[in-house]
Amino acid sequence: MATIYEVSKLAGVSLATVSRVINKNSRVSDKTRQKVEDAMTELGYRPNSIAQSLASSRSNSIGILVSELHGPFFGQMMAGIEAELRAAGKHVIITTGHSEEDKEKEGIEFLISRNCDAIILHVEAVSDDYLIDLCKGKIPVYFMSRLVAGLNEQCISLNNELGGYLATQAVIEQGHTNIAYISGPQFKADSKDRLTGHMRALAANNIAFNKGLYFEGDFKETGGSEGLKHFIKNKQSFSALVCANDEMASGSITYAREQGFSLPKELSIIGFDNIIFAQHTYPKLTTIDNPVNLMGHMAAKLVLKNVYKQKDIVIEHYFEPKIIMRDSVSPIK
Amino acid sequence: MATIYEVSKLAGVSLATVSRVINKNSRVSDKTRQKVEDAMTELGYRPNSIAQSLASSRSNSIGILVSELHGPFFGQMMAGIEAELRAAGKHVIITTGHSEEDKEKEGIEFLISRNCDAIILHVEAVSDDYLIDLCKGKIPVYFMSRLVAGLNEQCISLNNELGGYLATQAVIEQGHTNIAYISGPQFKADSKDRLTGHMRALAANNIAFNKGLYFEGDFKETGGSEGLKHFIKNKQSFSALVCANDEMASGSITYAREQGFSLPKELSIIGFDNIIFAQHTYPKLTTIDNPVNLMGHMAAKLVLKNVYKQKDIVIEHYFEPKIIMRDSVSPIK
DNA sequence: TTGTAGGCGTTATCAG
DNA sequence: CTGATAACGCCTACAA
């Protein structure tokens, strides 16, 4: 692979001049610029971004840490971030944390060690203290879907509590009072907040929280089926089921039908996130819209504005969920 | 951020010695190792992987190019690759090509310029010639879901033609002869192969290919609904619909129900890929299993074996799809 | 086992 | 506008 040195020799100029035409900044006479460019194409020269990065301590790449690479939620999030950044000529380096403290930390250190200009984190297992410490470092850090106390300016988050409230409220408005709830893993802030919202809606309507109608799921399809199975086994009676995300709602819809429920007549089900597939369950899933793709774009804009000093960017840190009415919730008879 | 130099000073040893304990290879006496490690923790030292990479021209990171970051197909693929590599202590750098030639090339160059030890590509728009050229470079290149002539050893692929055949054959075996087909974008090799398989099944059963029952979709949910709408508008008669992937199958199931079809009685639908969500459509989607997660693992193993010289790894280059019988296909009345 | 010194490919600061 | 030259942080023969 040709280096800047060979280019300079072929073009008959110095290293510095070649570097200048690469970086298009300081003035170079058109004549020499042309010579250099010719030499570059002739040699098929490509700048080595590793070397650039080492020398300049800038990399034009942004590190991203997500919990998982699969799943509709993270897919939309990554896609949003990447699209915005790519359009600005930046690259993205993605790694995973698997919701485990060690792996999250390791992932973060990898990104830092790669000289990312900034990192965008969706972390779930690591403590606030760790994050606050992290922010004292040199590299700018931003957070998706996590509100770290005192670091609001660096967070893009959804009002999950409100979302949880809206979901349960929607079901209550249809006359349901026996409402089962399948939450996400409770070590995750999102899950906790959604559950809090659920409780608030219950309380606001004078419905007592029934522990027998609560199940902690895993945010996956299986969580939905297992939760429902659990309720049925324990002979609970309920006419509505609110799930803390759409995957679990899908799983429970499938399982409910297998058990002979007529949906939504005998059981109303509501989800959370509004993943694309929510339009393709049967009945079509009523759910809470989580604009995670948009939030990804916003996180990217945040780094564009703060790190790359792009002007005229308006940042919205806090997103409000809204309900999407479809067919999986019906009035109680 | 502390450097190796400060560590060496604090530990009272040379740069080389510090480098040795970082790389755990050449022998260092326990005593000095301890001194160095103490110094490292005291300073909170983290190796700068950029500098490591520049000096050693090795990066312990593998570049991955996928078309999109979202969607169940790529999600599973990335997850498979990452899991395998992560377990081996390697990191993954993911970027996207968006199925556009320019972006694919740009993505590849980014990965190369980042000194990846190897790159794994899922490219769709770039030509074989370009890829063959690419392989002449210094950095090892591997391909997912694409067979490049002469480069079989570097490819992990699925027999898409067979999959296409199996899908249509399954529907024929249930007595269907008027079979509509919604393909993927025909510039993609996968789509083309699946269609070829469809044609072979038709031919093998003496069913003429009817152009009116063919629609080129986009591999997304909308492709399924649009295709079905197209057939209906043109007053085609058909009792079965085979879709080149599950997203389109889901879209067509939803649309079919909206149009009042009773499924699967009045219309049998089959998909391709067996994404997780295929279990949650109604009726549950009969489809062709595409072990893309496994294939991701295999691609990772390929680099573990060839690039990192790990022994005892058995590579399987060629995967066979198989049919997954569920409920969306029924015998013709 | 440990240290010295040159080099990886660029950038950036000075002079000129 | 252009050219030397010293960093950037680390690896790796080669010596000791």
XYZ file of C-alpha atoms (C1' of nucleotides) in Angstrom:
698
model
C 0.000 0.000 0.000
C 1.437 3.281 -1.113
C 2.338 5.812 1.544
C 2.430 9.545 1.605
C 6.158 9.300 1.186
C 6.004 7.597 -2.170
C 3.423 10.076 -3.322
C 5.652 12.965 -2.370
C 8.551 11.448 -4.247
C 6.557 10.803 -7.374
C 5.054 14.261 -7.293
C 8.363 15.866 -6.504
C 7.113 17.689 -3.443
C 7.534 17.340 0.286
C 5.582 15.198 2.698
C 4.012 18.281 4.155
C 2.562 19.338 0.865
C 0.999 15.977 0.243
C -0.499 16.069 3.682
C -1.922 19.453 2.856
C -3.715 18.320 -0.244
C -5.068 15.314 1.618
C -6.565 17.551 4.243
C -7.818 20.139 1.803
C -7.195 22.927 4.252
C -4.134 25.118 3.970
C -3.622 26.649 0.581
C -1.670 24.808 -2.025
C -1.162 26.146 -5.513
C -3.372 24.546 -8.102
C -0.361 23.361 -10.000
C 1.206 21.410 -7.171
C -2.173 20.186 -6.013
C -2.705 18.714 -9.437
C 0.689 17.058 -9.440
C 0.015 15.508 -6.084
C -3.431 14.304 -7.016
C -2.094 12.725 -10.157
C 0.541 10.936 -8.168
C -2.034 9.720 -5.704
C -4.289 8.219 -8.308
C -1.350 6.743 -10.150
C -0.225 4.950 -7.013
C -3.720 4.154 -5.861
C -2.893 5.908 -2.656
C -5.301 5.706 0.286
C -4.534 7.549 3.494
C -3.942 5.266 6.425
C -6.495 6.473 8.885
C -4.735 4.776 11.748
C -1.670 6.870 11.181
C -3.764 9.964 10.662
C -5.516 9.294 13.864
C -2.350 8.758 15.816
C -0.793 11.917 14.518
C -3.811 14.134 14.820
C -5.640 12.484 17.694
C -8.771 12.777 15.647
C -10.372 9.883 13.879
C -13.598 11.025 12.249
C -15.177 8.025 13.792
C -17.703 7.744 16.547
C -17.911 4.774 18.835
C -21.240 3.206 19.594
C -21.998 0.688 22.257
C -25.281 -1.155 22.188
C -26.441 -4.123 24.189
C -27.080 -6.341 21.223
C -26.600 -6.206 17.490
C -29.836 -7.960 16.705
C -33.383 -7.076 17.545
C -35.587 -4.356 16.129
C -34.901 -1.889 18.894
C -31.148 -1.704 18.557
C -31.370 -2.069 14.829
C -33.392 1.092 14.525
C -31.179 2.892 16.966
C -27.946 2.030 15.195
C -29.435 2.792 11.831
C -30.534 6.224 12.980
C -27.158 7.129 14.377
C -25.291 5.790 11.414
C -27.421 7.468 8.792
C -26.990 10.886 10.323
C -23.284 10.501 10.888
C -22.607 8.958 7.528
C -24.278 11.878 5.835
C -21.757 14.065 7.600
C -18.840 12.001 6.383
C -18.202 10.336 9.724
C -17.837 6.689 10.433
C -19.219 4.601 13.154
C -17.527 1.888 15.177
C -20.036 -0.382 16.803
C -19.466 -2.772 19.632
C -21.618 -4.527 22.198
C -22.093 -4.713 25.928
C -24.556 -7.603 26.218
C -26.051 -5.888 29.257
C -23.189 -7.198 31.354
C -21.056 -4.900 33.411
C -17.727 -6.400 32.412
C -18.527 -6.452 28.747
C -19.893 -2.958 28.781
C -16.735 -1.664 30.375
C -14.563 -3.616 28.037
C -16.489 -2.324 25.073
C -16.142 1.238 26.250
C -12.433 0.833 26.688
C -12.108 -0.587 23.237
C -13.845 2.443 21.803
C -11.690 4.800 23.790
C -8.554 3.005 22.802
C -9.562 3.388 19.180
C -9.392 7.152 19.511
C -13.021 7.732 18.738
C -13.883 11.410 18.559
C -16.898 10.705 20.714
C -18.828 7.727 21.997
C -22.532 7.091 22.167
C -23.521 4.585 24.778
C -26.564 2.481 25.418
C -25.454 0.871 28.620
C -27.580 -0.942 31.117
C -25.393 -2.754 33.588
C -22.798 -0.171 34.478
C -23.332 2.206 37.403
C -24.001 5.934 37.253
C -20.815 6.565 39.203
C -18.786 4.777 36.612
C -20.358 6.872 33.890
C -19.803 10.110 35.738
C -16.193 9.131 36.120
C -16.017 8.249 32.460
C -17.197 11.695 31.515
C -14.262 13.254 33.305
C -12.045 11.746 30.654
C -10.960 13.443 27.521
C -13.391 11.900 25.113
C -16.965 13.210 24.892
C -19.579 10.704 25.976
C -23.268 10.654 25.151
C -26.033 8.445 26.397
C -29.006 6.913 24.692
C -32.050 5.947 26.711
C -30.422 6.630 30.002
C -30.660 9.653 32.200
C -27.524 10.060 34.226
C -27.985 12.522 37.047
C -26.209 15.767 36.328
C -25.369 14.777 32.785
C -28.656 15.709 31.168
C -26.995 17.651 28.430
C -25.368 14.470 27.222
C -28.466 12.310 27.293
C -31.092 11.532 24.719
C -33.930 9.792 26.399
C -37.518 8.773 26.258
C -40.028 9.397 28.964
C -40.516 5.732 29.672
C -42.531 6.383 32.769
C -45.059 8.291 30.731
C -45.105 5.518 28.169
C -45.823 2.957 30.824
C -48.565 5.151 32.143
C -50.133 5.658 28.728
C -50.179 1.959 27.998
C -51.974 0.978 31.145
C -54.223 4.014 30.986
C -55.303 3.037 27.477
C -56.387 -0.322 28.693
C -58.157 1.097 31.726
C -60.077 3.458 29.511
C -61.529 0.455 27.780
C -62.961 -0.660 31.076
C -60.339 -3.169 32.132
C -59.521 -3.434 35.794
C -57.905 -6.838 36.029
C -54.687 -6.042 34.294
C -51.675 -8.303 34.056
C -48.228 -6.855 33.484
C -45.108 -8.416 32.031
C -42.124 -6.197 32.672
C -38.617 -6.204 31.281
C -35.582 -7.166 33.354
C -35.702 -4.913 36.369
C -32.038 -4.042 36.380
C -32.680 -2.017 33.253
C -33.724 1.560 33.796
C -36.192 1.481 30.905
C -38.007 -1.461 32.405
C -38.159 0.090 35.807
C -39.546 3.352 34.486
C -42.191 1.664 32.396
C -43.289 -0.312 35.405
C -43.439 2.855 37.472
C -45.721 4.363 34.879
C -47.916 1.303 35.006
C -48.208 1.626 38.775
C -49.078 5.265 38.500
C -51.906 4.563 36.085
C -53.202 1.860 38.381
C -53.091 4.162 41.383
C -54.674 7.030 39.503
C -57.631 4.802 38.847
C -57.825 3.254 42.280
C -56.827 -0.149 41.094
C -54.720 -2.083 43.556
C -51.516 -3.597 42.288
C -51.873 -7.366 42.353
C -48.588 -9.176 42.676
C -50.093 -12.261 41.149
C -50.572 -10.333 37.936
C -46.964 -9.290 37.670
C -44.228 -11.192 35.869
C -40.677 -10.161 35.109
C -39.889 -11.031 31.514
C -36.762 -10.849 29.424
C -37.838 -8.416 26.693
C -37.878 -11.328 24.266
C -40.756 -13.214 22.649
C -40.347 -16.012 25.141
C -40.855 -13.600 28.001
C -44.330 -12.936 26.683
C -45.348 -16.547 26.395
C -43.814 -17.503 29.709
C -45.471 -14.643 31.499
C -48.866 -15.515 30.166
C -48.343 -19.169 30.950
C -47.422 -18.187 34.475
C -50.603 -16.194 34.966
C -52.757 -18.946 33.570
C -51.129 -21.610 35.674
C -51.785 -19.577 38.778
C -55.436 -19.240 37.819
C -55.357 -15.498 37.780
C -58.251 -13.766 36.182
C -57.525 -10.804 33.955
C -58.949 -9.293 30.834
C -55.948 -7.230 29.738
C -52.235 -7.749 29.488
C -49.734 -4.979 29.157
C -46.267 -5.939 28.031
C -43.197 -3.786 28.481
C -42.172 -4.269 24.876
C -43.510 -5.465 21.560
C -41.487 -8.641 21.380
C -43.059 -9.888 24.572
C -46.451 -8.740 23.374
C -45.985 -10.751 20.184
C -44.978 -13.795 22.156
C -48.009 -13.507 24.350
C -50.353 -13.023 21.411
C -49.062 -16.198 19.864
C -49.306 -18.123 23.088
C -52.752 -16.750 23.876
C -54.083 -17.944 20.562
C -52.524 -21.346 21.095
C -54.418 -21.505 24.358
C -57.651 -20.774 22.572
C -58.169 -17.174 23.543
C -60.184 -15.181 21.099
C -58.273 -11.955 20.583
C -58.846 -9.201 21.421
C -62.287 -10.089 22.741
C -61.184 -12.328 25.554
C -57.865 -10.675 26.155
C -56.622 -7.231 25.280
C -52.878 -6.935 24.805
C -50.769 -3.831 24.478
C -47.069 -3.528 23.768
C -44.336 -0.905 23.845
C -41.832 0.354 21.249
C -43.862 0.164 18.065
C -41.383 -1.963 16.195
C -42.111 -2.458 12.542
C -43.431 -5.895 13.151
C -46.111 -4.620 15.483
C -48.102 -3.907 12.334
C -47.997 -7.543 11.368
C -49.228 -9.377 14.395
C -52.850 -10.470 14.449
C -54.610 -8.604 15.772
C -52.403 -5.665 14.901
C -50.656 -4.572 18.013
C -51.746 -1.495 19.889
C -48.597 -0.096 21.381
C -46.579 2.876 22.560
C -44.466 4.562 19.954
C -40.805 4.761 20.854
C -39.069 6.957 18.292
C -35.766 5.222 18.743
C -34.630 5.811 15.188
C -35.263 9.505 15.568
C -33.489 9.468 18.883
C -30.522 7.862 17.182
C -30.474 10.698 14.698
C -30.626 13.138 17.559
C -27.740 11.545 19.400
C -25.735 11.814 16.221
C -26.694 15.453 15.854
C -25.557 16.012 19.381
C -22.049 14.913 18.515
C -22.141 16.783 15.227
C -22.941 19.916 17.132
C -20.725 19.538 20.168
C -17.767 17.660 18.811
C -17.595 18.716 15.195
C -18.912 22.187 15.874
C -21.606 22.152 13.267
C -23.882 25.114 13.675
C -27.632 25.520 13.523
C -28.444 22.193 14.999
C -31.321 22.096 17.408
C -31.131 19.366 19.963
C -34.066 17.745 21.615
C -32.957 15.763 24.630
C -36.213 14.453 25.835
C -38.742 12.515 23.801
C -42.352 11.859 24.631
C -43.932 8.553 23.699
C -47.398 8.427 22.297
C -49.927 5.720 21.920
C -50.565 3.937 18.652
C -54.053 2.586 18.481
C -54.453 -0.589 16.537
C -56.544 -3.680 17.061
C -55.223 -5.640 19.995
C -57.100 -3.768 22.675
C -60.868 -3.804 22.831
C -63.444 -2.621 25.354
C -64.348 -5.066 28.054
C -67.754 -6.577 27.566
C -4.043 9.542 29.285
C -0.972 7.827 30.544
C 1.439 6.389 28.017
C 3.802 3.504 28.039
C 6.560 5.978 28.668
C 5.205 7.170 31.963
C 4.592 3.621 33.044
C 8.159 2.702 32.289
C 9.434 5.622 34.272
C 7.266 4.899 37.269
C 8.173 1.230 37.193
C 11.820 1.966 36.629
C 12.125 -0.207 33.548
C 12.466 0.375 29.841
C 9.778 0.936 27.267
C 10.417 -2.466 25.800
C 9.753 -4.205 29.051
C 6.441 -2.488 29.504
C 5.520 -3.409 25.990
C 6.376 -6.991 26.812
C 4.090 -7.226 29.762
C 1.315 -5.622 27.762
C 1.659 -8.243 25.108
C 2.112 -11.104 27.526
C 4.469 -12.852 25.192
C 8.208 -12.738 25.679
C 9.350 -13.697 29.126
C 9.548 -11.106 31.829
C 10.549 -11.939 35.372
C 7.677 -12.065 37.806
C 9.224 -9.325 39.823
C 9.439 -6.767 37.048
C 6.098 -7.815 35.676
C 4.588 -7.045 39.009
C 6.293 -3.672 39.164
C 5.005 -2.784 35.741
C 1.495 -3.931 36.445
C 1.417 -1.909 39.621
C 2.558 1.140 37.752
C -0.098 0.562 35.116
C -2.949 0.365 37.564
C -1.606 3.297 39.516
C -1.626 5.430 36.409
C -4.827 3.952 35.083
C -2.914 3.095 31.959
C -4.754 1.821 28.880
C -2.874 0.858 25.770
C -3.661 3.061 22.821
C -4.756 0.531 20.283
C -4.284 2.991 17.471
C -0.622 3.254 18.235
C -0.359 -0.480 18.744
C -1.960 -1.009 15.436
C 0.272 1.413 13.618
C 3.409 -0.052 15.054
C 2.503 -3.680 14.662
C 0.194 -3.504 11.683
C -2.162 -5.745 13.562
C -5.301 -4.514 15.217
C -7.164 -7.462 16.708
C -10.192 -6.092 15.035
C -12.181 -7.415 12.143
C -14.088 -5.207 9.788
C -17.628 -6.072 8.833
C -19.652 -4.546 6.080
C -23.364 -5.178 5.946
C -26.019 -3.580 3.827
C -28.081 -2.317 6.717
C -27.807 -2.195 10.467
C -31.459 -2.896 11.042
C -33.614 -5.798 10.049
C -33.679 -9.315 11.379
C -31.446 -10.740 8.701
C -28.429 -8.533 9.257
C -29.034 -8.452 12.962
C -28.623 -12.186 13.204
C -25.642 -12.144 10.921
C -23.770 -9.470 12.835
C -24.641 -11.063 16.147
C -23.253 -14.396 14.998
C -19.993 -12.941 13.807
C -19.541 -10.768 16.846
C -20.289 -13.477 19.370
C -17.715 -15.822 17.918
C -15.057 -13.176 17.565
C -15.676 -11.608 20.921
C -15.219 -14.973 22.571
C -11.789 -15.045 20.991
C -10.918 -11.621 22.312
C -11.288 -9.873 18.992
C -13.272 -6.799 18.228
C -15.529 -5.994 15.384
C -15.808 -2.785 13.417
C -19.099 -2.580 11.616
C -20.014 -0.309 8.767
C -22.653 -0.259 6.074
C -22.943 -0.334 2.321
C -26.660 0.338 1.830
C -26.559 -1.860 -1.248
C -25.065 0.998 -3.224
C -21.846 0.586 -5.101
C -20.279 3.835 -3.949
C -21.114 3.321 -0.343
C -19.983 -0.247 -0.384
C -16.631 0.755 -1.781
C -16.293 3.604 0.629
C -17.125 1.318 3.515
C -14.552 -1.202 2.409
C -11.913 1.456 2.169
C -12.745 2.709 5.597
C -12.253 -0.766 6.990
C -8.990 -1.215 5.162
C -7.738 2.150 6.271
C -8.478 1.158 9.850
C -5.964 -1.657 9.594
C -8.439 -4.422 10.191
C -6.810 -7.816 10.405
C -9.475 -9.129 8.081
C -12.762 -8.003 6.655
C -16.026 -9.851 6.261
C -18.245 -8.481 3.560
C -21.879 -8.752 2.717
C -21.884 -6.755 -0.457
C -24.537 -6.642 -3.096
C -23.842 -3.818 -5.476
C -20.163 -4.159 -6.169
C -18.922 -6.276 -9.065
C -17.089 -9.576 -8.895
C -14.135 -8.029 -10.657
C -13.812 -5.409 -8.006
C -13.851 -8.084 -5.340
C -11.292 -10.201 -7.093
C -9.094 -7.169 -7.272
C -9.702 -6.435 -3.649
C -8.503 -9.872 -2.694
C -5.149 -9.201 -4.287
C -4.524 -6.684 -1.550
C -2.768 -7.384 1.675
C -5.757 -7.760 3.900
C -7.719 -11.022 3.963
C -11.264 -10.708 2.684
C -14.190 -13.019 3.312
C -17.656 -13.024 1.882
C -21.010 -13.740 3.394
C -23.868 -14.877 1.201
C -22.015 -14.324 -1.976
C -20.159 -16.764 -4.132
C -17.363 -15.081 -5.988
C -16.015 -17.235 -8.788
C -12.634 -18.622 -7.897
C -12.793 -17.410 -4.335
C -14.844 -20.222 -2.886
C -12.484 -20.741 -0.009
C -13.309 -17.264 1.220
C -17.055 -17.539 0.925
C -19.722 -18.659 3.348
C -22.921 -19.059 1.486
C -26.337 -20.525 1.410
C -27.745 -22.546 -1.407
C -30.389 -20.002 -2.234
C -31.370 -21.714 -5.400
C -32.236 -24.837 -3.483
C -34.161 -22.759 -0.979
C -36.184 -21.185 -3.728
C -36.850 -24.583 -5.142
C -37.931 -26.034 -1.813
C -40.340 -23.204 -1.151
C -42.175 -23.519 -4.420
C -42.015 -27.280 -4.325
C -43.662 -27.284 -0.894
C -46.554 -25.334 -2.240
C -46.854 -27.497 -5.327
C -46.962 -30.588 -3.179
C -50.089 -29.197 -1.587
C -51.721 -29.159 -4.952
C -51.210 -25.553 -5.920
C -50.557 -24.755 -9.539
C -51.439 -21.090 -9.758
C -48.526 -19.706 -7.832
C -47.636 -16.054 -7.483
C -44.091 -15.013 -6.703
C -42.735 -11.870 -5.105
C -38.990 -11.695 -5.547
C -36.370 -9.508 -3.950
C -34.501 -6.815 -5.874
C -33.009 -8.590 -8.834
C -29.628 -6.947 -8.632
C -29.027 -8.981 -5.510
C -27.544 -12.391 -6.044
C -29.652 -13.955 -3.306
C -32.828 -12.784 -4.952
C -31.788 -14.017 -8.320
C -30.878 -17.446 -7.017
C -34.099 -17.829 -5.124
C -36.033 -16.958 -8.223
C -34.037 -19.450 -10.229
C -35.001 -22.127 -7.733
C -38.621 -21.120 -8.047
C -38.426 -21.494 -11.819
C -36.821 -24.892 -11.530
C -39.591 -26.143 -9.272
C -42.171 -24.824 -11.690
C -40.464 -26.478 -14.627
C -39.987 -29.744 -12.794
C -43.732 -29.891 -12.350
C -44.670 -28.760 -15.801
C -46.092 -25.498 -14.636
C -45.551 -22.623 -17.011
C -44.101 -19.445 -15.596
C -46.748 -16.764 -15.755
C -45.335 -13.290 -15.938
C -48.521 -11.858 -14.552
C -47.852 -13.716 -11.335
C -44.421 -12.256 -10.862
C -43.603 -9.095 -8.938
C -40.243 -7.666 -7.947
C -40.369 -6.547 -4.337
C -37.951 -4.761 -2.088
C -37.403 -7.388 0.615
C -39.393 -5.213 2.994
C -42.886 -5.582 4.417
C -44.212 -3.115 1.906
C -42.942 -5.242 -0.938
C -45.276 -7.983 0.192
C -48.357 -5.828 0.348
C -47.580 -4.045 -2.886
C -46.967 -7.279 -4.707
C -50.208 -8.771 -3.561
C -52.075 -5.599 -4.418
C -50.546 -5.709 -7.877
C -51.737 -9.255 -8.490
C -55.205 -8.504 -7.253
C -55.500 -5.363 -9.301
C -54.573 -7.290 -12.408
C -57.239 -9.855 -11.636
C -54.834 -12.709 -11.531
C -56.055 -15.926 -10.062
C -53.757 -17.799 -7.755
C -54.046 -19.949 -4.672
C -50.503 -19.690 -3.389
C -47.971 -16.945 -2.943
C -44.302 -17.528 -2.430
C -42.281 -14.610 -1.130
C -38.525 -14.324 -1.358
C -38.238 -13.378 2.283
C -40.211 -13.354 5.504
C -40.668 -9.618 5.736
C -42.491 -9.580 2.434
C -44.455 -12.647 3.465
C -45.528 -10.848 6.636
C -46.563 -7.821 4.678
C -48.603 -9.891 2.305
C -50.280 -11.813 5.121
C -51.371 -8.568 6.680
C -52.598 -7.175 3.406
C -54.354 -10.385 2.456
C -56.307 -10.366 5.665
C -57.222 -6.740 5.144
C -58.612 -7.762 1.788
C -60.741 -10.386 3.410
C -58.838 -13.503 2.480
C -59.271 -16.363 4.864
C -55.784 -17.657 5.529
C -54.445 -20.123 4.721
C -57.584 -21.602 3.201
C -58.001 -19.101 0.413
C -54.353 -18.274 0.026
C -51.265 -20.182 1.025
C -48.211 -18.066 1.715
C -44.626 -19.145 2.214
C -41.610 -17.064 3.150
C -37.848 -17.376 3.264
C -35.257 -16.840 6.014
C -37.119 -18.025 9.077
C -36.635 -14.841 11.036
C -37.716 -14.989 14.648
C -40.877 -13.126 13.894
C -42.023 -15.779 11.451
C -43.275 -17.647 14.493
C -45.551 -14.782 15.397
C -47.501 -14.081 12.267
C -50.963 -15.512 11.996
C -51.091 -18.036 10.610
C -47.583 -18.945 11.661
C -45.373 -18.624 8.673
C -44.178 -21.668 6.790
C -40.767 -20.737 5.508
C -37.269 -21.752 4.497
C -34.714 -21.779 7.246
C -31.710 -19.610 6.555
C -29.119 -20.256 9.235
C -27.629 -16.828 8.943
C -26.577 -16.615 12.566
C -24.716 -19.882 12.222
C -23.188 -18.658 9.005
C -21.994 -15.592 10.834
C -20.305 -17.805 13.365
C -18.732 -19.737 10.547
C -17.386 -16.647 8.841
C -15.839 -15.647 12.134
C -14.315 -19.074 12.506
C -12.881 -18.728 9.066
C -10.915 -15.682 10.094
C -9.979 -17.257 13.408
C -8.517 -20.153 11.512
C -6.874 -18.397 8.598
C -5.832 -15.098 10.065
C -5.234 -15.872 13.712
C -4.034 -19.380 13.028
C -6.272 -21.126 15.488
C -6.148 -24.847 15.022
C -8.801 -27.524 14.963
C -11.459 -25.430 13.392
C -13.620 -27.129 10.837
C -15.048 -24.833 8.235
C -18.268 -25.394 6.399
C -18.492 -23.113 3.413
C -21.782 -24.112 2.017
C -25.057 -24.248 3.870
C -28.240 -26.005 2.838
C -31.569 -24.443 3.614
C -34.418 -26.578 4.824
C -38.111 -26.078 4.991
C -39.898 -25.165 8.207
C -43.464 -26.310 8.152
C -45.893 -24.126 10.001
C -49.419 -23.058 9.306
C -49.462 -20.646 6.421
C -49.585 -23.221 3.669
C -52.516 -25.572 3.300
C -53.635 -28.054 0.676
C -55.709 -26.682 -2.122
C -59.369 -27.581 -1.876
C 15.809 -11.224 31.183
C 16.258 -6.423 29.912
C 17.506 -2.133 27.269
C 18.469 0.682 22.911
C 16.947 2.564 18.857
C 14.650 2.692 14.583
C 10.292 2.733 12.435
C 4.887 2.476 11.522
C 2.287 6.662 8.180
C 0.616 11.080 9.261
C 0.118 15.672 11.163
C 1.710 20.039 12.567
C 4.992 23.594 13.909
C 8.444 26.258 12.302
C 11.208 28.500 9.162
C 12.098 30.023 4.616
C 3.064 28.651 -0.789
C 6.457 25.024 0.478
C 9.921 22.169 3.035
C 12.330 20.180 7.169
C 11.558 17.896 11.239
C 9.754 16.704 15.528
C 6.007 14.471 17.500
C 1.893 10.660 18.030
C 2.295 5.911 21.279
C 3.792 1.710 20.632
C 6.394 -2.623 18.653
C 10.415 -5.229 17.635
C 14.732 -6.653 16.010
C 19.192 -6.373 17.798
C 22.329 -5.955 21.592
C 23.770 -6.429 26.048
